[in-house]
Coordinates of C-alpha atoms and ligand atoms in Angstrom, one line a residue:
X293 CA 10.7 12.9 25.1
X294 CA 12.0 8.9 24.9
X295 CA 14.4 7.2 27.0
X296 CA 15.5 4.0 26.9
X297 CA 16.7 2.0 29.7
X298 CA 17.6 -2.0 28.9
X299 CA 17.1 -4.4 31.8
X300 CA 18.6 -8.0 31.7
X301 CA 18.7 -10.1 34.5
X302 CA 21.1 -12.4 35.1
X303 CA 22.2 -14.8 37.7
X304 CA 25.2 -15.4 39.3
X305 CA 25.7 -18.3 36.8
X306 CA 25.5 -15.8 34.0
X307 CA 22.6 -17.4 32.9
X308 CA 20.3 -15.2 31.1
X309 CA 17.0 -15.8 32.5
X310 CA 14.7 -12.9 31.0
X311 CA 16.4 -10.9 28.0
X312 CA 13.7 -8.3 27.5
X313 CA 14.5 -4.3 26.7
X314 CA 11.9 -1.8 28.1
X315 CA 11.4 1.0 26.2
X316 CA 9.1 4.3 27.3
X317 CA 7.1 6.4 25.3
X318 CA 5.4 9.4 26.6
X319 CA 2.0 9.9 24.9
X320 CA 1.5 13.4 23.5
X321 CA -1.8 14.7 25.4
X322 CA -2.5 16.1 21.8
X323 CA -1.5 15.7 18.3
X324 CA 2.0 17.6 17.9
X325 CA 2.4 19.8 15.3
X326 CA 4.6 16.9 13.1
X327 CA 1.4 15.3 12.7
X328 CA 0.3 13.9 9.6
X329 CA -3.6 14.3 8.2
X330 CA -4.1 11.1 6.9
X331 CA -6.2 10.4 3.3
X332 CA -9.1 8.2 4.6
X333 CA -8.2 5.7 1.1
X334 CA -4.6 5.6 2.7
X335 CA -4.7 2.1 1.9
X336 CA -5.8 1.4 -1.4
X337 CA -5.7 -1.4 -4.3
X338 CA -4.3 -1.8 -7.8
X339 CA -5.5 -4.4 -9.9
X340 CA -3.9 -6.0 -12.8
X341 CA -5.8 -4.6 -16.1
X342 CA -6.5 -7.9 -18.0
X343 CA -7.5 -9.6 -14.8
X344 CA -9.7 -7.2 -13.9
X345 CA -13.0 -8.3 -14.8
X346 CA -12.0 -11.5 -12.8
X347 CA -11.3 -9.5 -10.1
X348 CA -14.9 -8.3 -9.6
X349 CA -16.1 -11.8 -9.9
X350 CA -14.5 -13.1 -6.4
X351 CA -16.0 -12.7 -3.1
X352 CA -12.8 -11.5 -1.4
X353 CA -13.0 -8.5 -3.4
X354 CA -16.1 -7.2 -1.7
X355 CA -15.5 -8.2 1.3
X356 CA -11.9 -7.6 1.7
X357 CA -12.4 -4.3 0.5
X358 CA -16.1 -3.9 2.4
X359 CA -14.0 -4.8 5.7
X360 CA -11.1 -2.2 5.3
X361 CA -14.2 0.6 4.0
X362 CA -15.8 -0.3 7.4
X363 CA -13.0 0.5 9.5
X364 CA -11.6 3.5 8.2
X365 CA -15.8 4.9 6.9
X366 CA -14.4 5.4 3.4
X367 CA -13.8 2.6 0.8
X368 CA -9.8 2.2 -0.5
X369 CA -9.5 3.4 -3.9
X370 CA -8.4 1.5 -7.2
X371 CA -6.1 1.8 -9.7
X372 CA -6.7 -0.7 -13.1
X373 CA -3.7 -0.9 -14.7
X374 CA -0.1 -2.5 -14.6
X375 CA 2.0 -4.2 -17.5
X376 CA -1.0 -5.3 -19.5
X377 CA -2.8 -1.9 -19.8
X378 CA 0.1 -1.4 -22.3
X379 CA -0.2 -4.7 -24.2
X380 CA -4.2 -3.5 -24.4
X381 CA -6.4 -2.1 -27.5
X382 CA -9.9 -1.2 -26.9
X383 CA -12.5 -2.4 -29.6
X384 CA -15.6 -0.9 -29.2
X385 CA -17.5 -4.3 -30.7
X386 CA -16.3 -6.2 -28.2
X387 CA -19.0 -7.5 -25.9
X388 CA -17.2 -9.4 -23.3
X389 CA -15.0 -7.0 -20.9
X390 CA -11.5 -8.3 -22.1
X391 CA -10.1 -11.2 -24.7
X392 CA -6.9 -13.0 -24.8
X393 CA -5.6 -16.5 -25.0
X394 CA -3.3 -17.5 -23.0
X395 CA -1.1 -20.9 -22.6
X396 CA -2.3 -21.4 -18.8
X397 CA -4.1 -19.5 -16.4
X398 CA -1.1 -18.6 -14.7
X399 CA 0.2 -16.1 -17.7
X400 CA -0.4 -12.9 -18.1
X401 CA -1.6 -12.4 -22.0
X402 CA 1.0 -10.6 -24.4
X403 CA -1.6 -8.9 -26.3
X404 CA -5.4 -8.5 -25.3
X405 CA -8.5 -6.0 -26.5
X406 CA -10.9 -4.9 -23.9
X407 CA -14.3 -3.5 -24.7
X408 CA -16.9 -0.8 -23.2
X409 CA -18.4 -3.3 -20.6
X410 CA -15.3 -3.3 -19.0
X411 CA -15.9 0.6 -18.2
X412 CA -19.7 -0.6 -17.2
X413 CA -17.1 -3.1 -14.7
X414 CA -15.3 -0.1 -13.4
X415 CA -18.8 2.1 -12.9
X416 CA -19.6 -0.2 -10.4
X417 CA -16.9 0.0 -8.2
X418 CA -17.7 2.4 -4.4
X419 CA -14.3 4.8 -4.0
X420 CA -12.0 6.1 -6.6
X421 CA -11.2 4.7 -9.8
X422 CA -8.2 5.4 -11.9
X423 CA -7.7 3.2 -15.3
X424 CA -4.0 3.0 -17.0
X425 CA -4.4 3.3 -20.6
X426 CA -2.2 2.1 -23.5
X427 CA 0.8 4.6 -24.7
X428 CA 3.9 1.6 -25.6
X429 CA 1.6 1.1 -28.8
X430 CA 1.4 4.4 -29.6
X431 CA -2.4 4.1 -30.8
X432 CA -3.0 7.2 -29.9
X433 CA -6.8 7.4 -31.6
X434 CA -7.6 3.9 -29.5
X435 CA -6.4 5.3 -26.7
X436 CA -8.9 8.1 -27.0
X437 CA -11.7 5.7 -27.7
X438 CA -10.9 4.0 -24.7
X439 CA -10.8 7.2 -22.7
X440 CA -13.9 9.2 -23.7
X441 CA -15.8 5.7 -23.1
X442 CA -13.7 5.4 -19.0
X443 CA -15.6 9.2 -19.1
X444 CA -18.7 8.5 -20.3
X445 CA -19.4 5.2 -17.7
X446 CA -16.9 5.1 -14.9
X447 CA -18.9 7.6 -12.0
X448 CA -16.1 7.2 -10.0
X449 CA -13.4 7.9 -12.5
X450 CA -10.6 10.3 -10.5
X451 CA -7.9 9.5 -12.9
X452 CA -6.6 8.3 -16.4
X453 CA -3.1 6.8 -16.6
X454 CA -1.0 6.8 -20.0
X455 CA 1.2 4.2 -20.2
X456 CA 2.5 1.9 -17.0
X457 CA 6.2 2.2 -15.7
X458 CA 6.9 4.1 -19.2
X459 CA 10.6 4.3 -18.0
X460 CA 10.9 0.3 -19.3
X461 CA 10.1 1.2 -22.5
X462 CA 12.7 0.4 -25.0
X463 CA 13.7 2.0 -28.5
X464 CA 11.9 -1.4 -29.7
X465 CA 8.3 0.3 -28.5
X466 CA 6.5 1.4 -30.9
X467 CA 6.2 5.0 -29.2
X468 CA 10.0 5.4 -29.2
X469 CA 9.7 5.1 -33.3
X470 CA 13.5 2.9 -33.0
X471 CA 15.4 5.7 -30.8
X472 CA 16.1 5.6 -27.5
X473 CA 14.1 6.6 -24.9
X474 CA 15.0 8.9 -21.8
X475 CA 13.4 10.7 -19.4
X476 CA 13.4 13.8 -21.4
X477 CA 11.7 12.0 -24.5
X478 CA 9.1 10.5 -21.5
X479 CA 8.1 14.0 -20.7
X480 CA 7.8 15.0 -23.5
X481 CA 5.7 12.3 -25.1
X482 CA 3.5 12.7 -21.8
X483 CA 3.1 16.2 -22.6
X484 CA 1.9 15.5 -25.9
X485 CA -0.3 12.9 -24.8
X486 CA -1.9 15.1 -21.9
X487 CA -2.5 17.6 -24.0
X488 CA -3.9 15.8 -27.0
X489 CA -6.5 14.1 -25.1
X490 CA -7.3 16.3 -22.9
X491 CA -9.8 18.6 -25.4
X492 CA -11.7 14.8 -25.5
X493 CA -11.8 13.7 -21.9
X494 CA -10.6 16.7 -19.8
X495 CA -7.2 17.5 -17.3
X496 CA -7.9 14.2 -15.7
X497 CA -4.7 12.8 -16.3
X498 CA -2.5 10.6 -13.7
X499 CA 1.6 11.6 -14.7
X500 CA 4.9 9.9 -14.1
X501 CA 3.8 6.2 -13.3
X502 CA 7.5 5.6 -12.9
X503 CA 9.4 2.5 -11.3
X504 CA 13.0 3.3 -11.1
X505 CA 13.3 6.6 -8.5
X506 CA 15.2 8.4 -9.0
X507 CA 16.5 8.8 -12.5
X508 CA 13.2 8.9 -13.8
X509 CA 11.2 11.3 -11.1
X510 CA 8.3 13.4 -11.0
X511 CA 10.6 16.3 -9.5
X512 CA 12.2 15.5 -13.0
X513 CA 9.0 15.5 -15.1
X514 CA 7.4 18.9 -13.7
X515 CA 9.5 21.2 -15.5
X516 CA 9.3 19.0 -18.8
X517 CA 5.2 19.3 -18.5
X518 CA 5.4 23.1 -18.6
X519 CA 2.4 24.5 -19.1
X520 CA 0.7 21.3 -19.1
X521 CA 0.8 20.1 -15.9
X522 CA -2.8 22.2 -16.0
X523 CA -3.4 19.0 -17.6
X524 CA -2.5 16.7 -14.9
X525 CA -4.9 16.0 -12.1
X526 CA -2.4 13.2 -10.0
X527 CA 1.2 12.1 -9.8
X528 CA 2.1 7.9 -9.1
X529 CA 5.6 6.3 -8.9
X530 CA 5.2 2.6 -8.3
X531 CA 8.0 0.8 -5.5
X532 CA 8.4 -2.3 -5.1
X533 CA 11.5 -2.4 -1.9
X534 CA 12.5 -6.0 -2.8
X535 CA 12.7 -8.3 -6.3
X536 CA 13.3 -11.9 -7.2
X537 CA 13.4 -11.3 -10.5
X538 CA 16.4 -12.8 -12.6
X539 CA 17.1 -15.0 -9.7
X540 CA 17.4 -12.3 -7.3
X541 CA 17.6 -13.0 -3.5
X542 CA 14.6 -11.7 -1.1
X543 CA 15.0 -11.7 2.9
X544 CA 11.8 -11.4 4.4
X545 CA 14.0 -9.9 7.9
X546 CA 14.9 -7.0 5.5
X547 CA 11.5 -6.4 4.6
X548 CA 9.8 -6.1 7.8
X549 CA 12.6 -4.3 9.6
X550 CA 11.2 -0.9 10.7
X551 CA 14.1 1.0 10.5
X552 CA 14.3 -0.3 7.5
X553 CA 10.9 0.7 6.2
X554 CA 12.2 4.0 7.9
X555 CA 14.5 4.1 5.6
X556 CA 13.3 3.1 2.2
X557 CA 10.0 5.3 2.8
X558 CA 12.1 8.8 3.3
X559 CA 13.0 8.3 -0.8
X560 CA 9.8 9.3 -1.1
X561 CA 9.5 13.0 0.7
X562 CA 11.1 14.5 -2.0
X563 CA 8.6 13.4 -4.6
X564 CA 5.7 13.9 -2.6
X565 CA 7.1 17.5 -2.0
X566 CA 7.2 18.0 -6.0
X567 CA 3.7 16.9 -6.5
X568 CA 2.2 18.7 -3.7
X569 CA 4.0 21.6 -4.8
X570 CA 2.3 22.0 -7.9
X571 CA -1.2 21.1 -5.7
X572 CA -1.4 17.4 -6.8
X573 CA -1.3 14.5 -4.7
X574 CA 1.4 11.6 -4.7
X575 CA 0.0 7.8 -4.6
X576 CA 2.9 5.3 -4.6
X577 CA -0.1 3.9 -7.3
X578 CA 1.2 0.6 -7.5
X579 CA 3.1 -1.1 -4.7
X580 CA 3.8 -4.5 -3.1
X581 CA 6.4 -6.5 -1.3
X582 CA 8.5 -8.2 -3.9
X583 CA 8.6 -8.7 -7.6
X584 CA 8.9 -11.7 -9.6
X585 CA 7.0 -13.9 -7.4
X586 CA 8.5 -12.9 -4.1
X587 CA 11.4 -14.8 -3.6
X588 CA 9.2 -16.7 -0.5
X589 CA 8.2 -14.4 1.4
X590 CA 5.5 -12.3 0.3
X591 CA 2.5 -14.0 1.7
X592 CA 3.8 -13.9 5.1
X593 CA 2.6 -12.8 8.2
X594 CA 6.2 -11.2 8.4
X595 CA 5.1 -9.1 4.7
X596 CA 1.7 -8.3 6.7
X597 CA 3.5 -6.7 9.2
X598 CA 5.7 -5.0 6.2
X599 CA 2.4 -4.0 4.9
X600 CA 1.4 -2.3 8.6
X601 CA 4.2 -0.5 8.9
X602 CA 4.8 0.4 5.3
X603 CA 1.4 2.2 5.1
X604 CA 2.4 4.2 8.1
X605 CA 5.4 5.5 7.0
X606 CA 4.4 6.4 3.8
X607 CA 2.1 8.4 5.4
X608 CA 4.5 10.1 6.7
X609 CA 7.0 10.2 3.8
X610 CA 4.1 12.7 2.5
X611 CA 2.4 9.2 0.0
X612 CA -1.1 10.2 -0.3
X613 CA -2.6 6.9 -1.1
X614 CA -0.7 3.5 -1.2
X615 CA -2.4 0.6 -3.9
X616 CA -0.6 -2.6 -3.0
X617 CA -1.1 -4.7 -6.7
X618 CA -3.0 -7.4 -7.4
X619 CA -2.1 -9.8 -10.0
X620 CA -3.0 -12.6 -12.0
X621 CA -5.5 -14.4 -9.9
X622 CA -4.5 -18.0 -8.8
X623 CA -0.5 -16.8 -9.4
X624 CA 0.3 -14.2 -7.1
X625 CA 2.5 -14.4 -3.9
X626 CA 1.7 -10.5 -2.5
X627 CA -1.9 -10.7 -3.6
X628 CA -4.2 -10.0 -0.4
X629 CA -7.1 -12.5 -1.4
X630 CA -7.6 -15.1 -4.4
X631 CA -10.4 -17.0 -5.5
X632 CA -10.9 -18.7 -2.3
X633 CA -8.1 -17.9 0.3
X634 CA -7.2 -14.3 1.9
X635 CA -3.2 -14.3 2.7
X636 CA -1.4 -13.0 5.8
X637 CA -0.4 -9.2 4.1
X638 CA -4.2 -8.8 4.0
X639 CA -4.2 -8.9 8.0
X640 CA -1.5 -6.1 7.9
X641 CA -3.9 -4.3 5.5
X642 CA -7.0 -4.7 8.2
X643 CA -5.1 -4.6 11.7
X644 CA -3.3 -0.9 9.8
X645 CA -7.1 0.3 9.0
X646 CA -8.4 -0.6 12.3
X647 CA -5.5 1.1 14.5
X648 CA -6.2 4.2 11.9
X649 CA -9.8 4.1 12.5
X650 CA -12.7 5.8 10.9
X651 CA -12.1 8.8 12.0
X652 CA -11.9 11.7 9.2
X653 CA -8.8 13.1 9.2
X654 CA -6.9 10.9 11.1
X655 CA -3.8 12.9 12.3
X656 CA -0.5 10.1 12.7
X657 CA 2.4 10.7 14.4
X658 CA 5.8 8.8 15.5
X659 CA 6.8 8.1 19.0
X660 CA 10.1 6.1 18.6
X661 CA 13.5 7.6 16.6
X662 CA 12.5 5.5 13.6
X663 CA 16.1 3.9 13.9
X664 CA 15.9 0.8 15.6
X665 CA 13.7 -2.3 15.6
X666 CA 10.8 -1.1 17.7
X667 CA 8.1 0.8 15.6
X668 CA 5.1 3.2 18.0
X669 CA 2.3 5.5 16.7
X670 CA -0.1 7.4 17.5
X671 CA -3.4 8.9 16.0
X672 CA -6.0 11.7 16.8
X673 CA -8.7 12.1 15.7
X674 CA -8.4 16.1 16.4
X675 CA -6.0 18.5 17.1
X676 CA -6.9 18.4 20.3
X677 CA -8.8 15.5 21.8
X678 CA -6.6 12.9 22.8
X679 CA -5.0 10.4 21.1
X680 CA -7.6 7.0 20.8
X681 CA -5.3 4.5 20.0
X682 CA -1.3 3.7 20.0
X683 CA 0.2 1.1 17.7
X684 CA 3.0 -1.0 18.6
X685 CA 5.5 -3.0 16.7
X686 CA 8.7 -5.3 17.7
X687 CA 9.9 -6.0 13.8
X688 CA 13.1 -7.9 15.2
X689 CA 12.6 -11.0 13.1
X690 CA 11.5 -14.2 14.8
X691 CA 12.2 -17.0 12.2
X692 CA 10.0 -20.0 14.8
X693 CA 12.8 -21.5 16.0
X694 CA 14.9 -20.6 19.4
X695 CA 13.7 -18.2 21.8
X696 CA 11.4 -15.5 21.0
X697 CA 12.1 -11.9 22.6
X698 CA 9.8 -9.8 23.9
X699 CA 10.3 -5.6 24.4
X700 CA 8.5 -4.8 27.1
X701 CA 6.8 -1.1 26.0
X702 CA 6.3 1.3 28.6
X703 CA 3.6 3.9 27.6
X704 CA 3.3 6.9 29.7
X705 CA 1.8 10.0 30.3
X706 CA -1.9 8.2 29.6
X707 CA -5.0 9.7 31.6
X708 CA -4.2 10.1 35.3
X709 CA -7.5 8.8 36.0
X710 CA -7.7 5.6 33.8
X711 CA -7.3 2.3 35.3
X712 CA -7.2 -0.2 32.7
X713 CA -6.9 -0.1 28.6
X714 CA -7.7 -2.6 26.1
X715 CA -5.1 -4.2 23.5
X716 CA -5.4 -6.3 20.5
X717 CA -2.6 -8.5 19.1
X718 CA -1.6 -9.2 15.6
X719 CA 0.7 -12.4 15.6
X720 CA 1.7 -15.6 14.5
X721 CA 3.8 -18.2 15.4
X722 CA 6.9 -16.9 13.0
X723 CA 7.7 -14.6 10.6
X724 CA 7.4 -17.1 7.9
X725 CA 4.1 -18.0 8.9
X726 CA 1.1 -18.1 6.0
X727 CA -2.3 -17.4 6.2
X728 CA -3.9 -20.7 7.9
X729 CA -0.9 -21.5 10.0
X730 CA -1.7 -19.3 13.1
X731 CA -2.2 -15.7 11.7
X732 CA -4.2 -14.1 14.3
X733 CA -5.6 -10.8 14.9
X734 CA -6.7 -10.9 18.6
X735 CA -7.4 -14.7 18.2
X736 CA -9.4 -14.6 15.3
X737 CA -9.1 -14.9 11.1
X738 CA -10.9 -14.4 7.8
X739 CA -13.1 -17.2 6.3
X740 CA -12.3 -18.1 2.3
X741 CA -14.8 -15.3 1.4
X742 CA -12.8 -13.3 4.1
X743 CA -15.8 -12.8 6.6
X744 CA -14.4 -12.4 9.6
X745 CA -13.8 -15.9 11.6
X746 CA -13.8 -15.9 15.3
X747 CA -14.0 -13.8 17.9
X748 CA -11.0 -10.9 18.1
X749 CA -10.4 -10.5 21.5
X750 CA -8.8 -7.5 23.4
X751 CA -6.3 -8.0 26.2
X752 CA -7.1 -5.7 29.4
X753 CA -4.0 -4.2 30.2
X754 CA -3.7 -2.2 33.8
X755 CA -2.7 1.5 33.9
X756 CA -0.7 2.9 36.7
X757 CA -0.5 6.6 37.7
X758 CA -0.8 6.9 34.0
X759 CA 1.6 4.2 32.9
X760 CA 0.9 1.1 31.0
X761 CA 3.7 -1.2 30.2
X762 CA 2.9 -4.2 27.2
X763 CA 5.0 -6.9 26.3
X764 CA 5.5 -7.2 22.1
X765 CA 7.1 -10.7 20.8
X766 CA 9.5 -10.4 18.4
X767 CA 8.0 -10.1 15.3
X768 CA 4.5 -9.0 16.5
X769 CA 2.3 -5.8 16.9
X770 CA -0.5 -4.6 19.0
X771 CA -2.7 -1.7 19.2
X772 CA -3.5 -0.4 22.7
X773 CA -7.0 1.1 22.9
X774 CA -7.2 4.7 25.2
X775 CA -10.4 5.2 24.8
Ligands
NAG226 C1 -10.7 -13.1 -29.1 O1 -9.3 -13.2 -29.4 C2 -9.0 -14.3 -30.2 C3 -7.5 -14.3 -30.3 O2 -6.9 -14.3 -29.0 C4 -9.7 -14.1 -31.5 O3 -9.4 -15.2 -32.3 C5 -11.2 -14.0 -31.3 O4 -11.8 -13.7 -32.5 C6 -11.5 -12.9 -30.3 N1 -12.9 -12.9 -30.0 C7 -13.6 -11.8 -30.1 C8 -15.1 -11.9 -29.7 O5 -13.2 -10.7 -30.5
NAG227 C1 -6.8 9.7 -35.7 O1 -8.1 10.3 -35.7 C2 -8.1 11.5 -36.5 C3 -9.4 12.2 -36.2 O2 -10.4 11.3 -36.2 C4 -7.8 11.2 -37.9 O3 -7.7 12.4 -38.7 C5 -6.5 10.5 -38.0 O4 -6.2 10.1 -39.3 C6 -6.4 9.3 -37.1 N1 -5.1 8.7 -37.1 C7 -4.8 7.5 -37.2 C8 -3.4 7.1 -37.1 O5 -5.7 6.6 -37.2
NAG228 C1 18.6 -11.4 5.7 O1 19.5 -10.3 6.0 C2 20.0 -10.3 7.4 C3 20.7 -9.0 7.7 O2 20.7 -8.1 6.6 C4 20.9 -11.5 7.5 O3 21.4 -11.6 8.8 C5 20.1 -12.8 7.2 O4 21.0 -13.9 7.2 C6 19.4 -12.7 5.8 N1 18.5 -13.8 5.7 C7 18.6 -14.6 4.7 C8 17.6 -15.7 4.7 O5 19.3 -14.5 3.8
NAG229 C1 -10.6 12.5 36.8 O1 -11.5 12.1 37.7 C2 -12.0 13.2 38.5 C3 -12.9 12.7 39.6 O2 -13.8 11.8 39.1 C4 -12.6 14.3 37.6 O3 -13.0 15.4 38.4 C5 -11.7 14.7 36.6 O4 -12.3 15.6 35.7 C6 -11.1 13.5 35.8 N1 -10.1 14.0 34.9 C7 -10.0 13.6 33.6 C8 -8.8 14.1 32.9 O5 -10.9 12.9 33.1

């Protein structure tokens, strides 16, 4: 249903004048049968537990969050957690939402207490709330405490997470009581843990919360559980495709690349398949671009496009929900907003909601072979009404210098009797690009309190016999509006 045909032309002189590929698509009158119902919190948010409370003190967070809720009619979910939910111990005399001293406001704390207003915090949040708990220290009377008081004041509590990326822990953490610890002693520590707490607070539990797939999976951890998966109400690994940590390299061309994201997304289908096979869902529950402080490219416009395309094909991977981290507030190179900026990957986070749209389920499908640089969807909004929007992406990296390709997309098989579509543009003048240095959607931006900025403008593109051809720049995306 694709073909391919590559048009150069060349003078005599040899000199290449236009070097663009056209690609076709043919635009399934309905959605296909391969076509993916779509969780309306697709895109979703984890926050850092001890920065929390700061969290709900900036303006980006409700409006960020207000703008995605607005576009796909249901607000992205959170998950509170990360490396200090297992550094934390609730004290129920605490008045403040979290303590800790730290050297400078760029650290994380190594120990903290929280105490029951930062529940009250949590309570107010609109969408799905699930809180990571403390299992390293293995407190496990505090982390009851903590738990039946997330019950008691969090309305929107779907989850409660023990322990974060427990396959880090060491035989040096208190829980592994000085022996080594393996996947097998993981399971069977969650087990324990599920179904100690779960006489106080219920099968609420979220299980695996693992980093390195696949030795530590939750394929792995199902038959461990046994009966107690009963206890379990969600499954989260947490991915993170690139890391700078220890010095490691990052290469923002990498990252973006949809083949790529192709690629690194299928990992996933297995453990998706596990969880949904024992009817639970499957959130990668904490994901961003790059550890370690991104190597440089994390707040690109290249990562927001990394960020488009990522949602989408873990989507399609089978990932119920995607919460792209949030760290320490004023240090943190993936982080969509801070206290008074919003970065490029949040534009991949809108321009992603607003191609899925509000409608409930939205059905997603792939047009291209999900092998080469060019990246086209589709969603419906039924099974058989038509498909309202397309989304196109050229990932080929465009670093600002030299000459910038275009593909010139050919979309066919549109409505014989339409004239003209609309199409809105996601760009920048590179890759590299940050927020502030040309990061457009249709011409306009967020405001410091990311309000939208500007007028977004749509490009009227004409329709022929019910074929639409749209040039993409290298590294750029556009949605194309049928209806
Ligand atoms: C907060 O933590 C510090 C240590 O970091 C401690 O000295 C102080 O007493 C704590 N404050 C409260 C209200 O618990
Ligand atoms: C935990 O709580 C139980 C019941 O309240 C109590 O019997 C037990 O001693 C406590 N354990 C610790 C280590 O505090
Ligand atoms: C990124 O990787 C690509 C191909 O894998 C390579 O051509 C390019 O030089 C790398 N970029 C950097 C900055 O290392
Ligand atoms: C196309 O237009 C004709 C004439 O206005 C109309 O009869 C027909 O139903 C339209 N077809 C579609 C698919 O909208």
């Amino acid at each position: 249903m694709r073909w391919l045909l590559i048009s150069k032309i060349i003078l005599s002189s040899g000199y290449v004048l236009l070097a663009q590929t056209t690609t076709t698509f043919v635009v399934p009158s309905a959605a296909p049968s391969s076509a993916v119902t779509v969780d309306p919190s697709l895109l979703s948010v984890s926050i850092e537990f001890f920065a929390f409370p700061g969290y709900t003190e900036l303006s980006g967070t409700t409006t960020c969050l207000a703008n995605i809720e607005k576009l796909r009619g249901a607000p992205p979910a959170f998950r509170i957690g990360g490396t200090t939910q297992d550094r934390a111990t609730f004290d129920a005399n605490l008045a403040q939402p979290v303590n800790y001293t730290v050297a400078s406001p760029a650290d994380a704390p190594t120990t903290l207490t929280y105490g029951p207003s930062f529940f009250t915090l949590a309570g107010q949040l609109a969408g799905d709330v699930t809180i990571g708990l403390n299992r390293q220290l293995n407190n496990l009377n505090n982390t009851r405490a903590g738990a039946e008081e997330a019950v008691q004041c969090v309305t929107g509590l779907l989850a409660l997470e023990l322990g974060n990326e427990p396959d880090l822990y060491s035989s040096s953490s208190p829980i592994a009581g000085g022996a080594s610890w393996t996947p097998a002693t993981d399971g069977a520590s969650q087990k324990s843990w599920f179904t100690d707490l779960s006489s106080s607070v219920g099968d609420i539990f979220q299980g695996a919360v693992y980093l390195q797939y696949p030795r530590w999976s939750i394929a792995g951890l199902i038959p461990i559980l046994g009966d107690a998966i009963a206890f379990v109400k969600t499954f989260s690994g947490h991915s993170y495709p690139q890391s700078a940590c220890g010095g490691a390299s990052t290469n923002l061309s990498n990252l973006m690349s949809h083949s790529g994201i192709v690629s690194y997304t299928s990992q996933y289908a297995a453990e998706a398949e596990a969880a949904h096979g024992v009817g639970k869902s499957y959130f990668l529950g904490e994901t961003n671009s790059a550890t370690c402080g991104g190597g440089g490219i994390s707040p690109t416009f290249g990562a927001g496009l990394w960020v488009m395309d990522y949602v989408l094909q873990g989507a399609l991977a089978g990932v119920d929900r995607l919460y792209f981290h949030q760290g320490t507030i004023g240090n943190c190179a993936y982080c969509f907003w801070s206290t008074s900026s919003v970065a490029a990957p949040y534009y991949g986070a809108y321009f992603v909601s607003e191609f899925l749209g509000p409608s409930s389920p939205a059905r997603l499908v792939m047009l291209d072979s999900g092998s080469t640089s060019l990246g086209v969807y589709a969603v419906f909004s039924g099974i058989n009404s038509a498909a309202p929007r397309i989304l196109l992406y050229n990932s080929a990296y465009y670093s600002g210098s030299g000459t910038r390709s275009s593909a010139n997309i050919v979309l066919s098989g549109l409505g014989s009797n339409l004239s003209s579509v609309q199409a809105k543009r996601f760009t920048a003048p590179s890759a590299p690009a940050l927020s502030g240095q040309g990061v457009t959607i249709g011409g306009g931006t967020f405001d410091s309190s990311c309000a939208l900025a500007g007028t977004q403008a749509t490009e009227s593109v004409r329709v022929s016999q019910g074929t639409a051809s749209i040039g993409v720049q290298d590294s750029e995306a556009v949605i194309v509006y049928l209806s």
